[in-house]
Coordinates of C-alpha atoms in Angstrom, one line a residue:
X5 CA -50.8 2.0 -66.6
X6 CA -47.5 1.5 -65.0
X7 CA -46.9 0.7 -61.7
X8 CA -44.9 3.6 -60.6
X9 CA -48.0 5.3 -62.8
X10 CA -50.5 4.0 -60.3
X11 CA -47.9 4.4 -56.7
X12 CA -48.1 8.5 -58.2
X13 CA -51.6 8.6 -58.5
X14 CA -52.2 6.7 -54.6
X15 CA -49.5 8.7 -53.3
X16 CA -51.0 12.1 -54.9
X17 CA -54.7 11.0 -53.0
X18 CA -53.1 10.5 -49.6
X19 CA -51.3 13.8 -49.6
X20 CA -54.7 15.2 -50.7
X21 CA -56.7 13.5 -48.1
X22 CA -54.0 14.7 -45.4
X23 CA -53.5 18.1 -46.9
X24 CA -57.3 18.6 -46.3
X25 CA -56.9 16.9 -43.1
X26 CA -54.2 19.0 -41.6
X27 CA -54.3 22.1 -43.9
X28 CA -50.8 21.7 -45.6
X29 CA -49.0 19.1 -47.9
X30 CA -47.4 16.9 -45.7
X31 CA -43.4 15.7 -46.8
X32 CA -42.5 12.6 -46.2
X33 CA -41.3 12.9 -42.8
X34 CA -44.3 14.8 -41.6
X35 CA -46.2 11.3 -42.4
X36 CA -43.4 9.2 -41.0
X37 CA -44.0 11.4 -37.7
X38 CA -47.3 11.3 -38.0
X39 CA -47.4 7.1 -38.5
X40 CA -44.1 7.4 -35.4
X41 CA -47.2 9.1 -32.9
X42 CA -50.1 6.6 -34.2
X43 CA -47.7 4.1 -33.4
X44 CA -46.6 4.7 -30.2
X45 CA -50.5 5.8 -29.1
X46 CA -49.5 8.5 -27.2
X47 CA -50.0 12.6 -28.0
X48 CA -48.1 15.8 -26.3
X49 CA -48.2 18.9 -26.5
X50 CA -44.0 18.6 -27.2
X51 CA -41.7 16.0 -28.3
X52 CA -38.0 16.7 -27.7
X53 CA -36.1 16.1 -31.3
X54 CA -34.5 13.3 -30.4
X55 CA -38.2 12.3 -29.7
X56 CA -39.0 12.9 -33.2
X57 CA -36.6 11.3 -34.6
X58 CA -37.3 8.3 -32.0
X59 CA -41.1 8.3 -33.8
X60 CA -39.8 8.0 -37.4
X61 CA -37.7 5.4 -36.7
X62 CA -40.8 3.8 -35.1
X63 CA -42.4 4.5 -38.2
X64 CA -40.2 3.2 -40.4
X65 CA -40.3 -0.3 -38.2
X66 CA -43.8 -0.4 -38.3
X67 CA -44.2 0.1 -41.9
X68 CA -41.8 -2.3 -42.6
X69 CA -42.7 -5.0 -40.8
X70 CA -45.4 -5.3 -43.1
X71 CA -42.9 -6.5 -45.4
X72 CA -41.0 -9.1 -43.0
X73 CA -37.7 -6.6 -42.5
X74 CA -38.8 -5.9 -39.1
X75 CA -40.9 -7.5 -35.8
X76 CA -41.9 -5.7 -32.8
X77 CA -40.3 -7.3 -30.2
X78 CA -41.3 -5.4 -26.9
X79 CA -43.0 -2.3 -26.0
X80 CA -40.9 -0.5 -22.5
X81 CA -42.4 1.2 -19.8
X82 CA -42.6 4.5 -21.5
X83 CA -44.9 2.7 -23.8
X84 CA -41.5 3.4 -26.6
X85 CA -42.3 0.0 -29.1
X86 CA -38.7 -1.6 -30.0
X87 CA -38.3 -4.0 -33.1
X88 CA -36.0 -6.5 -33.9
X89 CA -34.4 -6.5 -37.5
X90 CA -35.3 -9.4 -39.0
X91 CA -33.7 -9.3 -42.6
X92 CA -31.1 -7.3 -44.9
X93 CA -33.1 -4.1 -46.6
X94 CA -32.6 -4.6 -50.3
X95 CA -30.4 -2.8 -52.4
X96 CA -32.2 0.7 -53.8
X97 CA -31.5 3.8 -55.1
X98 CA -32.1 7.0 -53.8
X99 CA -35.7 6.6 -56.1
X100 CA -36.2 3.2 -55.7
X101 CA -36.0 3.7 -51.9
X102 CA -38.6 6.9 -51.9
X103 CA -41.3 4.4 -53.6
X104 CA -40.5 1.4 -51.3
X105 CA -41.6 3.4 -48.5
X106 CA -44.5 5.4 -50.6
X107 CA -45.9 2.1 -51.5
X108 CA -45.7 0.7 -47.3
X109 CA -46.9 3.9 -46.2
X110 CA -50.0 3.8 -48.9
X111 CA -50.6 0.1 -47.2
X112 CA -50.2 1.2 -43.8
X113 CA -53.4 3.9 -44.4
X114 CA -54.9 1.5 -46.2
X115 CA -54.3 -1.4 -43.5
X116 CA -55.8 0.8 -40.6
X117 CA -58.3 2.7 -42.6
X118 CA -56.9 6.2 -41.6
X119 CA -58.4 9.0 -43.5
X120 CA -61.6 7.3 -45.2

């Protein structure tokens, strides 16, 4: 099986898993917003959309600071997490770039056992 073979299949199980959760498929930046409010630990009832936007960039941080591109470097008053960039992101397409983050997301859920 290919790798890209088995990212598909992991990928297909997560949306399952959340689709059950939540009762719709998820897109992408439903699960970046929903990794954004996990991240910064705190839940309203409303989040302005510069808010949301705030939380996938959050997201995206987190999940790649897995993968050394990115270190928290404070959390402010607010309880808003920043991060410091710590190297260059590589050079992907438009497909290669979808399954970079598909593969930190899968080890994000997998790293805090969300949705077992």
């Amino acid at each position: 099986m290919l790798a890209k073979d088995d990212l598909q299949l992991r990928w297909w199980k997560l949306e399952e898993k959340l689709m059950s959760r939540f009762g719709k498929k998820p897109d992408m930046e439903a699960i970046l917003f929903l990794i954004g409010i996990q991240e910064f630990g705190q839940i309203r009832n409303k989040f302005t959309k510069e808010q949301k936007q705030d939380l996938m960039h959050v997201a995206i941080c987190s999940l790649l600071s897995a993968s050394g591109y990115y270190q928290l470097q404070k959390t402010d008053d607010d309880g808003w997490p920043h991060y410091q960039q710590l190297k260059a992101m590589p050079e992907l397409n438009v497909i290669e770039q979808e399954n970079f983050l598909k593969d930190h997301i899968l080890l994000y859920f997998e790293n805090h056992e969300l949705l077992d």
